[in-house]
Coordinates of C-alpha atoms in Angstrom, one line a residue:
Chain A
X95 CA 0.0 0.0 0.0
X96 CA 3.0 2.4 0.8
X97 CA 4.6 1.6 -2.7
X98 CA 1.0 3.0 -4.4
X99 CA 1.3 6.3 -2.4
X100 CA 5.2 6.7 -3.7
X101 CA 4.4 10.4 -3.6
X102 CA 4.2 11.4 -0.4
X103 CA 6.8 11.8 1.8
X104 CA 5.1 11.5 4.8
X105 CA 2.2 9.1 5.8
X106 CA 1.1 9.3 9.3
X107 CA -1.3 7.1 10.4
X108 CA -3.7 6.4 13.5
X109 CA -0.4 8.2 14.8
X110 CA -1.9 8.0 19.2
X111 CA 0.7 9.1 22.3
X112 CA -0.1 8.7 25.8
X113 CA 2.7 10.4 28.1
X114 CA 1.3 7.8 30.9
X115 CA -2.2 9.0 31.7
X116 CA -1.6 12.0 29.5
X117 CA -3.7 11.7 26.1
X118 CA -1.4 14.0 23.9
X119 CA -2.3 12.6 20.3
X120 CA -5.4 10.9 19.1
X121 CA -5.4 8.9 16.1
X122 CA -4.0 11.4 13.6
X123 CA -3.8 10.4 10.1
X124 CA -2.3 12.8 7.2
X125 CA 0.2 12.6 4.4
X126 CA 2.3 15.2 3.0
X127 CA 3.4 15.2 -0.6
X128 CA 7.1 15.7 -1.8
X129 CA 8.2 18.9 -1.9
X130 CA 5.1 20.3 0.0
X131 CA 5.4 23.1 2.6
X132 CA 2.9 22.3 5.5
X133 CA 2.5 24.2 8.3
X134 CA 0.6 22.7 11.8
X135 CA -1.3 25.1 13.7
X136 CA -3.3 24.5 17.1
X137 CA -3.9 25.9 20.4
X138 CA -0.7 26.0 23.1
X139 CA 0.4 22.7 24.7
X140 CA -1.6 21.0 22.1
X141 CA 1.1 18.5 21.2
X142 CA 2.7 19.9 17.8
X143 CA 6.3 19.4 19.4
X144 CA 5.3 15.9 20.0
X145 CA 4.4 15.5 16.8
X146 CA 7.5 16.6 15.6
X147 CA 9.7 15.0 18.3
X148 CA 7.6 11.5 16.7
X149 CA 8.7 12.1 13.2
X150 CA 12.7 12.3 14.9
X151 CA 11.9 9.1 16.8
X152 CA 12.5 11.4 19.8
X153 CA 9.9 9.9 20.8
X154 CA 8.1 6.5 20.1
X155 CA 4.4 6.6 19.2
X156 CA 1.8 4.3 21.4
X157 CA -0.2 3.4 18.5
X158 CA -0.2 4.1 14.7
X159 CA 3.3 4.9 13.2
X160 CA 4.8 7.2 10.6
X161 CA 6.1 6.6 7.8
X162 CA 8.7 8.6 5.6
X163 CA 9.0 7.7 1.8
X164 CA 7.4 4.6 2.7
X165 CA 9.7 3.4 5.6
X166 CA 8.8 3.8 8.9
X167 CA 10.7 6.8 10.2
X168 CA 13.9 6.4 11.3
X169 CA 16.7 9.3 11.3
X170 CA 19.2 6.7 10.2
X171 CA 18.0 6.0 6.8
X172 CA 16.0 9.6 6.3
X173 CA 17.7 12.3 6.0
X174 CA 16.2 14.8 8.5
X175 CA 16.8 18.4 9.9
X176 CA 14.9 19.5 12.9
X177 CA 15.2 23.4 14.1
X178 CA 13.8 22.8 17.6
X179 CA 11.9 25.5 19.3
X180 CA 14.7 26.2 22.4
X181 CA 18.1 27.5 21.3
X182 CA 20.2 24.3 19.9
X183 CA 23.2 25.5 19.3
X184 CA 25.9 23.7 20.8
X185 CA 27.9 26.1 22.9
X186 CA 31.0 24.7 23.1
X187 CA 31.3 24.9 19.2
X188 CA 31.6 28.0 17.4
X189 CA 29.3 29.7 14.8
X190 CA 31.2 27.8 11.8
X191 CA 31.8 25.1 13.7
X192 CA 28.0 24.3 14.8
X193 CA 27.3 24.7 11.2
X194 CA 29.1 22.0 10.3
X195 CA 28.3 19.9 12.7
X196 CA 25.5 17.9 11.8
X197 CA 27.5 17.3 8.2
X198 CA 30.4 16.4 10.0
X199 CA 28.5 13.5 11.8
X200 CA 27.0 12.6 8.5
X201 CA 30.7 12.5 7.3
X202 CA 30.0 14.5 4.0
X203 CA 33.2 15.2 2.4
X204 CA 35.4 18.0 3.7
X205 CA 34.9 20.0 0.3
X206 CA 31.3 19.7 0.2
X207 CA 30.8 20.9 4.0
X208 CA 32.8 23.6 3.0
X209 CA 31.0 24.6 0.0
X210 CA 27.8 24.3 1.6
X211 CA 28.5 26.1 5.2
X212 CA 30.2 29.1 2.8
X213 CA 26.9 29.6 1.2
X214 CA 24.9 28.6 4.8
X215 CA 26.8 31.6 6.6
X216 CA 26.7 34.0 3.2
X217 CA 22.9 33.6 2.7
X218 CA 22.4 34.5 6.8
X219 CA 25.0 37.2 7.1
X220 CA 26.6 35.2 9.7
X221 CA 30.2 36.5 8.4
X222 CA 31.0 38.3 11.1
X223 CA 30.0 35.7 13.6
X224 CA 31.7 32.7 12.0
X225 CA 34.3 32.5 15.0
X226 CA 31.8 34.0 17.8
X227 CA 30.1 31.6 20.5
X228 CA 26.3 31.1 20.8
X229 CA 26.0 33.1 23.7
X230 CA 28.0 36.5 22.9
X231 CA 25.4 36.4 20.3
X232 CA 21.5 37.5 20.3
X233 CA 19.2 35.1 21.4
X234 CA 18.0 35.6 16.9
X235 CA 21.1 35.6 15.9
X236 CA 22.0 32.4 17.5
X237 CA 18.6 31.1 16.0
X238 CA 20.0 31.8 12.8
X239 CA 22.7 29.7 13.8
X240 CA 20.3 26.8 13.9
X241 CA 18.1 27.5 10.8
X242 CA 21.6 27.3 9.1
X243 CA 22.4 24.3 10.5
X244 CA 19.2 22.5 9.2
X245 CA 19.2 23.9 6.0
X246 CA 23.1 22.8 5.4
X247 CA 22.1 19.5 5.9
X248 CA 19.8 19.9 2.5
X249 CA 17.5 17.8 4.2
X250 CA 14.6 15.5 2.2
X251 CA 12.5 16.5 5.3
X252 CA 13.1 19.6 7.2
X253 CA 10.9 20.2 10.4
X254 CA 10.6 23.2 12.3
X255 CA 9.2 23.7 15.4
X256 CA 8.1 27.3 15.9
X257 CA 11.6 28.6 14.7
X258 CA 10.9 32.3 14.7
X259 CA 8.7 32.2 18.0
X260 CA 11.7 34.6 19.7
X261 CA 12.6 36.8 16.8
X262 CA 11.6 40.2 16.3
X263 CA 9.5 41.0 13.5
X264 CA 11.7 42.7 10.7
X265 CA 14.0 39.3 11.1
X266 CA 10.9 36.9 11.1
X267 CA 9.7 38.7 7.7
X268 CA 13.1 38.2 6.4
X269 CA 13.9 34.4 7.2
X270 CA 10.4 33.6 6.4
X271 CA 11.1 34.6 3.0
X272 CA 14.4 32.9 3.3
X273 CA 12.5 29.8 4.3
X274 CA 10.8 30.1 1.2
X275 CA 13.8 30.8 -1.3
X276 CA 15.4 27.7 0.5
X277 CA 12.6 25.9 0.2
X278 CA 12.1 26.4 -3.6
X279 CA 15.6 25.8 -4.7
X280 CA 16.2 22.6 -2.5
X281 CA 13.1 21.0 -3.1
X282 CA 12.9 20.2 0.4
X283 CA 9.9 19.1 2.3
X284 CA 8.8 21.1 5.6
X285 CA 6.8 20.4 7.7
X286 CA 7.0 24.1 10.0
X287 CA 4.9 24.0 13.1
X288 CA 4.0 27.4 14.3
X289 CA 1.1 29.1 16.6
X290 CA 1.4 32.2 14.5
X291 CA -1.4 31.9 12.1
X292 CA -0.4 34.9 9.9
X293 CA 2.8 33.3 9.7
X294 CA 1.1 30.0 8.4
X295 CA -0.7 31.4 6.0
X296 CA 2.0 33.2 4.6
X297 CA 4.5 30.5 4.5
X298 CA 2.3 27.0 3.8
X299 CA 0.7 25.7 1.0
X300 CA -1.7 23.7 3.3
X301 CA -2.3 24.0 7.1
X302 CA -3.1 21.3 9.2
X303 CA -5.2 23.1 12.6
X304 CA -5.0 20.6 15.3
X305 CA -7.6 20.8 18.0
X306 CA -6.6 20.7 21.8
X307 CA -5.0 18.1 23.5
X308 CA -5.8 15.1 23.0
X309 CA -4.9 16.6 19.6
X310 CA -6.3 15.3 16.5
X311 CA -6.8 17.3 12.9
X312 CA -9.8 19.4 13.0
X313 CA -9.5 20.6 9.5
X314 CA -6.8 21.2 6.5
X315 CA -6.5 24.4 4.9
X316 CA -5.4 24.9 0.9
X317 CA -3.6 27.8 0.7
X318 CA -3.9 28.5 -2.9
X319 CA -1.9 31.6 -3.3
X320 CA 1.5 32.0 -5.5
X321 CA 4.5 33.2 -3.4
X322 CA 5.6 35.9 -1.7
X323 CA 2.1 36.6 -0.6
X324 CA 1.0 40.0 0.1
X325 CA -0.6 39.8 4.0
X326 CA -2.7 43.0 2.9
X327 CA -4.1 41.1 -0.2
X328 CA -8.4 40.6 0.7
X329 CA -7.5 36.6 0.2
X330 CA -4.8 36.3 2.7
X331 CA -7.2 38.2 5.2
X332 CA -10.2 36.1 4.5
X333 CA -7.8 32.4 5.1
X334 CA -6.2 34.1 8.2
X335 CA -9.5 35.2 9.6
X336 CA -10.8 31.8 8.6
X337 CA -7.9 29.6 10.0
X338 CA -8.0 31.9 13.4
X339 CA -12.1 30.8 13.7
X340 CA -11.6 27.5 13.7
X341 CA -8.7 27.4 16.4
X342 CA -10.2 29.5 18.7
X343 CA -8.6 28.2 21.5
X344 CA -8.8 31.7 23.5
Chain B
X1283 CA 38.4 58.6 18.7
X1284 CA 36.6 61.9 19.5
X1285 CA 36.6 63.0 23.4
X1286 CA 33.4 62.6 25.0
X1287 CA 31.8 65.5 26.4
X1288 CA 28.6 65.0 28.0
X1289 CA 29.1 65.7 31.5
X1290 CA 27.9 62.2 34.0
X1291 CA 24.7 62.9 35.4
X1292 CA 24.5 62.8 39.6
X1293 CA 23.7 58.9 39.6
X1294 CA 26.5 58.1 37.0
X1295 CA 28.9 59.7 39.0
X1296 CA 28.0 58.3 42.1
X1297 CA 28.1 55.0 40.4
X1298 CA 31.9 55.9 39.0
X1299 CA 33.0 56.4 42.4
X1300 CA 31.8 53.3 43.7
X1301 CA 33.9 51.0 41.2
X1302 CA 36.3 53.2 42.2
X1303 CA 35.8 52.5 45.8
X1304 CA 35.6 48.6 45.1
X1305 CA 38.7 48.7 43.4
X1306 CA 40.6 50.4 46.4
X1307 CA 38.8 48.1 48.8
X1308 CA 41.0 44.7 48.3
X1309 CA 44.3 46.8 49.0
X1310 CA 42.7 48.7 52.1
X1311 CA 42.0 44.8 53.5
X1312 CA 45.7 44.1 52.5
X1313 CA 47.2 47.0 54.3
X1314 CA 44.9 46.2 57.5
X1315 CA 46.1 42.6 57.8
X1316 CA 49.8 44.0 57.6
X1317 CA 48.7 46.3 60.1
X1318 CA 47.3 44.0 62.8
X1319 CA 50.3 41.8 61.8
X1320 CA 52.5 45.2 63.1
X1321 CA 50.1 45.3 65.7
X1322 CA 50.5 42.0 66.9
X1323 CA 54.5 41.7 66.8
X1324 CA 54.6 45.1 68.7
X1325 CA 53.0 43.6 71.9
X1326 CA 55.5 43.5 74.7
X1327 CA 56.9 40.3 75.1
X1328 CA 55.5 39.0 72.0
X1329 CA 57.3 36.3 71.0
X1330 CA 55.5 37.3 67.0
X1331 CA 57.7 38.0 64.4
X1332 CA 57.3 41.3 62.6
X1333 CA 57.4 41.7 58.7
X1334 CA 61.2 43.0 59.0
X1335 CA 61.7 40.1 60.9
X1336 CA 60.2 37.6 58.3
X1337 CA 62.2 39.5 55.7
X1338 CA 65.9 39.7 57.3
X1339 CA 65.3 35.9 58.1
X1340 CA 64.1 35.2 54.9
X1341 CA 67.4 36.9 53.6
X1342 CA 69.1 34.6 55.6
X1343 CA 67.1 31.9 54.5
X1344 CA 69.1 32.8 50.6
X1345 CA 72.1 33.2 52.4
X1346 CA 71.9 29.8 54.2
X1347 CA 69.4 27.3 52.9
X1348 CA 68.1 24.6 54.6
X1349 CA 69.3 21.0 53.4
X1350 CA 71.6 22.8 50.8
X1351 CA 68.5 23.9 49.1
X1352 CA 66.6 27.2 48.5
X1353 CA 63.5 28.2 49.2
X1354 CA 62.6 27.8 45.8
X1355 CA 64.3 24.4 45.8
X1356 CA 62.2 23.9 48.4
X1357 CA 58.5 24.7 46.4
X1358 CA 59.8 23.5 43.3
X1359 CA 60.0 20.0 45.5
X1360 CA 56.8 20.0 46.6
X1361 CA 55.1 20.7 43.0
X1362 CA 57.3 18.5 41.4
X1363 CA 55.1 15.9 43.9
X1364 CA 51.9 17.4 43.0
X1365 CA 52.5 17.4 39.3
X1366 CA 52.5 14.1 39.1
X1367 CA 49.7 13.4 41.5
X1368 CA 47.7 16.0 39.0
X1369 CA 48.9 13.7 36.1
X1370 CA 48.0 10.4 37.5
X1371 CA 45.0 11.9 38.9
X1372 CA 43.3 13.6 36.3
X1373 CA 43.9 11.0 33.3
X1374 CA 42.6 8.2 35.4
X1375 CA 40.0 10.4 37.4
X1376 CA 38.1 12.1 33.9
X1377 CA 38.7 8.4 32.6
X1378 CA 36.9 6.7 35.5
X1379 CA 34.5 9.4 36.1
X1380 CA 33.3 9.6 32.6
X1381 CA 32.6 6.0 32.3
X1382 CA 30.7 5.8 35.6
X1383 CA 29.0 9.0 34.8
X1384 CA 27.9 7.9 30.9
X1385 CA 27.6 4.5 31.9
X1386 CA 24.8 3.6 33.8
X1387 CA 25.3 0.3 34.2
X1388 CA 29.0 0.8 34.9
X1389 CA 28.1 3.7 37.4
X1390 CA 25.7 1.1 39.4
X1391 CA 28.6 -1.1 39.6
X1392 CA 31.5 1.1 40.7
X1393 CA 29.5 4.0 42.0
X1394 CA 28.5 2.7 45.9
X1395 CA 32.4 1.7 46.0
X1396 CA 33.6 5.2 44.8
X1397 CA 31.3 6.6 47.5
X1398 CA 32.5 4.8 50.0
X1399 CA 36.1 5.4 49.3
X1400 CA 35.5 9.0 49.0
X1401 CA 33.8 9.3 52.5
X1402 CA 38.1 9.0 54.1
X1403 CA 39.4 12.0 54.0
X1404 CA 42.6 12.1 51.8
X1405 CA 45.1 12.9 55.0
X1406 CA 43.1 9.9 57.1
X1407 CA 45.4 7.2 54.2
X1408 CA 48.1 8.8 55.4
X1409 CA 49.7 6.2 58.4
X1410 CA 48.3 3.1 56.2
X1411 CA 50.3 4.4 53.0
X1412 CA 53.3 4.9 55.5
X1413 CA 52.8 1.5 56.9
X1414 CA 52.9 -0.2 53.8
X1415 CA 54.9 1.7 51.9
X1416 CA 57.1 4.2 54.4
X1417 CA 57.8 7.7 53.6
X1418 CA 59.8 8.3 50.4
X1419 CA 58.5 9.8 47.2
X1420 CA 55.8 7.6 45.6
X1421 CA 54.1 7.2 49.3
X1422 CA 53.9 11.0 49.0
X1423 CA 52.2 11.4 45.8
X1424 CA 50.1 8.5 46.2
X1425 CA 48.3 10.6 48.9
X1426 CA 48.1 13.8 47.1
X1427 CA 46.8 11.5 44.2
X1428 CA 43.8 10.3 46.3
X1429 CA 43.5 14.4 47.6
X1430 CA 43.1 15.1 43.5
X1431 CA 41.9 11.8 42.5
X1432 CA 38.0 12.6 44.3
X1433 CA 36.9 16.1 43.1
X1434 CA 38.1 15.2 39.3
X1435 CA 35.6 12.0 39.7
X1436 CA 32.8 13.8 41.2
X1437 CA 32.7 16.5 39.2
X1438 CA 33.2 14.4 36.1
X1439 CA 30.4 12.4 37.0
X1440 CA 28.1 14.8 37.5
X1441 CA 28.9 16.5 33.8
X1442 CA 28.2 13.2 32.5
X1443 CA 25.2 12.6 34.1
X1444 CA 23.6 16.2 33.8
X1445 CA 24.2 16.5 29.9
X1446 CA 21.2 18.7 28.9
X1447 CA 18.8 16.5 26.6
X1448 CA 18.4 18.8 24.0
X1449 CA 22.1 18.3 23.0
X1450 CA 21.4 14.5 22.7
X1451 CA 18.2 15.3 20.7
X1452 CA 20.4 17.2 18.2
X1453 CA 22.7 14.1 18.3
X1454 CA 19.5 12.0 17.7
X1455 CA 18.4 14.3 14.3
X1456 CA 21.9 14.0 13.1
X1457 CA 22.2 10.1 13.3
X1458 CA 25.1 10.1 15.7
X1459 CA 26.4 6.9 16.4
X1460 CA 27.6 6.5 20.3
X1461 CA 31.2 7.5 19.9
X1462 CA 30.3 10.2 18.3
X1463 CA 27.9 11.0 20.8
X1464 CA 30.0 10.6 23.7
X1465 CA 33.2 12.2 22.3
X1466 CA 30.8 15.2 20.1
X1467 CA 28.4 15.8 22.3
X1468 CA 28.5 14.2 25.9
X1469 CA 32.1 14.9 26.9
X1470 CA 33.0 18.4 25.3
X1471 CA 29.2 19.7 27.1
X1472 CA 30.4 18.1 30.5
X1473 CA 34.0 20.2 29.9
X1474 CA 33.2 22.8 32.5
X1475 CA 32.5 20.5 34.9
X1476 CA 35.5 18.8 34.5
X1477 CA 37.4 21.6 35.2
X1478 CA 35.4 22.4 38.1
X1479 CA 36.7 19.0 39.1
X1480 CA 40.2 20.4 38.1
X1481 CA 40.4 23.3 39.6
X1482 CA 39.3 21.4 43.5
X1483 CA 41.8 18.9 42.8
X1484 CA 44.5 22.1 43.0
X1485 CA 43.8 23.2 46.0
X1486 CA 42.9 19.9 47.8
X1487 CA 46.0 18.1 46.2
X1488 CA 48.4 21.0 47.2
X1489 CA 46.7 21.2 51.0
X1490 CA 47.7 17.4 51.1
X1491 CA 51.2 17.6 49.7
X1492 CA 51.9 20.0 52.8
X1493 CA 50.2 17.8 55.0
X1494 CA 52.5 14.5 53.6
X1495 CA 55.8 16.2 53.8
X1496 CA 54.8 17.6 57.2
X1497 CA 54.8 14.0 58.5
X1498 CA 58.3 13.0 57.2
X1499 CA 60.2 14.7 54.3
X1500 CA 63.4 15.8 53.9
X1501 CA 62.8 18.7 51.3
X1502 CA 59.8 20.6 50.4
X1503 CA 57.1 23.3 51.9
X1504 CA 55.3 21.3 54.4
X1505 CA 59.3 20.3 55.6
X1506 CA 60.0 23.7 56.2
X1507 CA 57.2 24.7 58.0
X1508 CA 58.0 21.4 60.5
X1509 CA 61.4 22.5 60.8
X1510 CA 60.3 25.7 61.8
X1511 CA 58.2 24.6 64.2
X1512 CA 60.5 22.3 65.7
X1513 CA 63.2 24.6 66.2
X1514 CA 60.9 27.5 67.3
X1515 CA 61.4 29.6 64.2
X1516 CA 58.2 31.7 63.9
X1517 CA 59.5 33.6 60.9
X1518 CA 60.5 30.2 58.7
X1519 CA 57.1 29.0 60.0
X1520 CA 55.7 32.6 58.1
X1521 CA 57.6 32.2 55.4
X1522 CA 56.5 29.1 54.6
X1523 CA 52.8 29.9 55.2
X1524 CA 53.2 33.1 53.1
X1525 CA 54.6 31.1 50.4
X1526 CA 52.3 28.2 50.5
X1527 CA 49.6 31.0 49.8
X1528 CA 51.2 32.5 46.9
X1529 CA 51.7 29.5 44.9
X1530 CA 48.1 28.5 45.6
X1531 CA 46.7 31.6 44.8
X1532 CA 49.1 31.3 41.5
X1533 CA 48.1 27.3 40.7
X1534 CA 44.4 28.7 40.8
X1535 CA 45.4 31.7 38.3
X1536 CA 47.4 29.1 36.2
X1537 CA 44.2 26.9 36.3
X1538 CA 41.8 30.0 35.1
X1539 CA 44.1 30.5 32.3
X1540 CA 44.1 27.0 31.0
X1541 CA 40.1 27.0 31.2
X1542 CA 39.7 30.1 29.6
X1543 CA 42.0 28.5 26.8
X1544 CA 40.9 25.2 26.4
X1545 CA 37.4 26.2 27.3
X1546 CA 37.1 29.4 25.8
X1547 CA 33.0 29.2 25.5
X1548 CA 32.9 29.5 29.1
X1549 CA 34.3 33.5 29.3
X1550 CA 32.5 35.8 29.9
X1551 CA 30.9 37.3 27.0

């Protein structure tokens, strides 16, 4: 059945996780297409970082599994990249260095990591950081750090767990955008978890809204709108206003 | 550069004066202790040396040295013992305390042991070490070892068993394998505590090298100071003292230095 479905990347199904008592998931089922960027929406505490932390194998599902071109998902055949929601940066490693990290463990020849982290730290403006540590830098700057990291890695699946949450807005704007370039010219597949709706909207080309905990999908968005999107065009409005109705977790 | 000439405001330049104040604090504190030393010497029939009378016997001290050798014969002895505790000790110590600390099942094993061990003071081995072995050199540093050996394991331990998870998750993403985890991840985010570890093992392993020579030695610190004390010389007894703090107070400068340069994450930004 997985080989007929050899499009999507993703296939979750009757994905369920208890945390003992705690009902976080309940039998979620979704796919997500190659190349697709999907954003998950859903009330605080709902259990999106779960999710995510399930796709890594972070975490082990209690029922239901997911699958990832077909395979159940396993970070040693699948190459991932996860931009968690805390600051990840390793600091014992410099801004370079933590860039190359991840390729480094993947033992990707030297030339290719240095191609690769050369354009990573051009495309961020880390230049002037490349020999700083995480923390004599800005708590965005240091996210940078990690975005760069993930992207470096040119994953097949790239998940992001509310990357931007701590970032002011003129530096959202910009690496959402950047999200977006890097997106289109990898071909990668995101799946970008966020709680800001305007930011879904502007980012995804579908929205998964997830309802409280014990979370399940209350409803996928199409967001049928060529990129960059123009957050003052009457469209946008309407699917923001829309998405933001049927959340309504305040 | 151009000159800067806003005047401080009222608040500013009450807080300038106050660094200024804490700077001049630490040498007040210096010249009261020399003063109650004066005070203490000048009291009739005091049997206390004064500061001249530390320095003409240290003079004599250069003139004369004890054993043939100079005082800084004399220090140089006693390091030479703790240098190779500190070698013994901290290359075994990180190596144990790493594996007990990653290593749960090798922790549950050698852990209640360790504790147990580590409940005797370093100086309480002292008269078994002399029974079975007497008083010459390896005796000597095989106490000092056990003074450094502890704190490197403790603190060791704990870094390897407090490794923030997060670290490990972004081992997990990557598809570290466990040597790469250990030797990527686990050991260089446990480095501060390690040299937490190191830093205690100085000052315990060179209060215990004083202690061993004290009991029987025929060169070193801690010999000096008994061979003040036996013959009544309060002023070699100082001397000793004075230099047992300065090369303390200079192994834990030397210590901050090597931190800040194998560990240079952990300065302040």
């Amino acid at each position: 059945m997985n080989k007929k479905n050899s499009d999507y990347k993703v296939e979750v199904k009757n994905l369920t996780k208890y945390f003992g008592d705690l009902h976080v998931l309940d039998d979620i089922s979704f796919n997500i297409k190659k190349g697709e960027f999907v954003c998950v929406v859903g009330p605080t505490g709902c259990g999106k970082t779960t999710f995510l932390n399930l796709l890594t194998r972070i975490y082990y599902p209690t029922e239901g599994d997911l699958y990832i071109d077909g395979e159940s998902a396993d970070p040693k055949k699948h190459n991932l990249a996860f931009v968690f929601q805390e600051p990840s940066s390793l600091p014992w490693l410099t801004v370079e260095k933590n860039l190359r990290f991840g390729l480094e463990l993947k033992k990707v020849p030297k030339s290719e990591i240095d191609r690769r982290v050369e354009e990573i730290i051009r495309l961020l403006g880390l230049e002037q950081f490349r020999n700083s540590y995480p923390h004599q830098l800005s708590v965005s700057t240091a996210q940078r750090i990690i975005i760069g990291r993930a992207f470096a890695m040119n994953p097949d699946l790239l998940l992001m767990d509310e990357p931007y949450g701590q970032m002011d807005v003129k530096l959202r704007f910009y690496l959402e955008d950047e999200v977006i370039r890097l997106w289109k010219e990898l071909g990668s597949t995101v799946v970008f978890i966020t709680h800001n709706i305007e930011e879904a909207v502007y980012l995804a080309e579908r929205v998964l809204i997830l309802t409280n905990k014990p979370a399940t999908i209350k409803e996928e968005v199409v967001i049928d709108m060529p990129h960059p999107r123009d957050v003052s065009d009457p469209k946008f409005i309407e699917l923001r206003k829309y998405i933001t109705s049927q959340i309504k977790w305040w | 550069m151009k000159k800067r000439t806003v005047k401080l405001s009222v608040a500013e330049q009450k807080q300038h004066n106050l660094e200024i104040i804490y700077k001049l604090l630490p040498i007040l504190s210096f010249l009261i202790l020399i003063g109650v030393w004066l005070l203490a010497a000048s009291v009739e029939n005091a049997r206390f040396p004064s500061p001249t009378a530390v320095w003409e016997r240290y003079l004599l001290l250069c003139e004369k040295p004890i054993k043939k050798i100079g005082l800084l014969g004399h220090v140089l002895t006693s390091l030479r013992r703790v240098f190779i505790a500190f070698a013994i000790a901290w290359s075994s110590g990180i190596a144990f305390g790493i594996l007990t600390g990653w290593n749960k099942k090798m922790g549950a094993v050698l852990n209640p042991i360790f504790n147990a061990v580590r409940a005797v003071p370093p100086l309480a081995w002292i008269p078994l070490i002399t029974i079975m072995f007497g008083t010459g050199e390896g005796p000597k540093i095989l106490v000092v070892f056990i003074g450094a050996f502890m704190p490197v394991v403790v603190n060791t331990q704990a870094g390897m068993s407090n490794i923030k998870q997060l670290y490990l998750n972004v081992g997990t993403i990557f598809n570290a394998n466990k040597y790469q985890r250990l030797f990527q991840i686990a050991i260089p985010s446990a480095l501060d505590a390690i040299f937490a570890g190191l830093r205690t093992s100085v000052s315990s392993g060179w209060m215990v090298v004083l202690a061993a020579e004290m009991l029987g030695a025929k060169a070193g610190v801690g010999f000096l100071i008994t061979r003040g004390m036996e013959s009544g010389d309060q002023a070699l007894v100082l001397i000793s003292m004075i230099c047992i703090g300065l090369v303390g107070a200079l192994l834990a400068i030397v210590m901050q230095i090597m931190e800040g340069v194998i560990c240079p994450w952990t300065r302040k930004k």
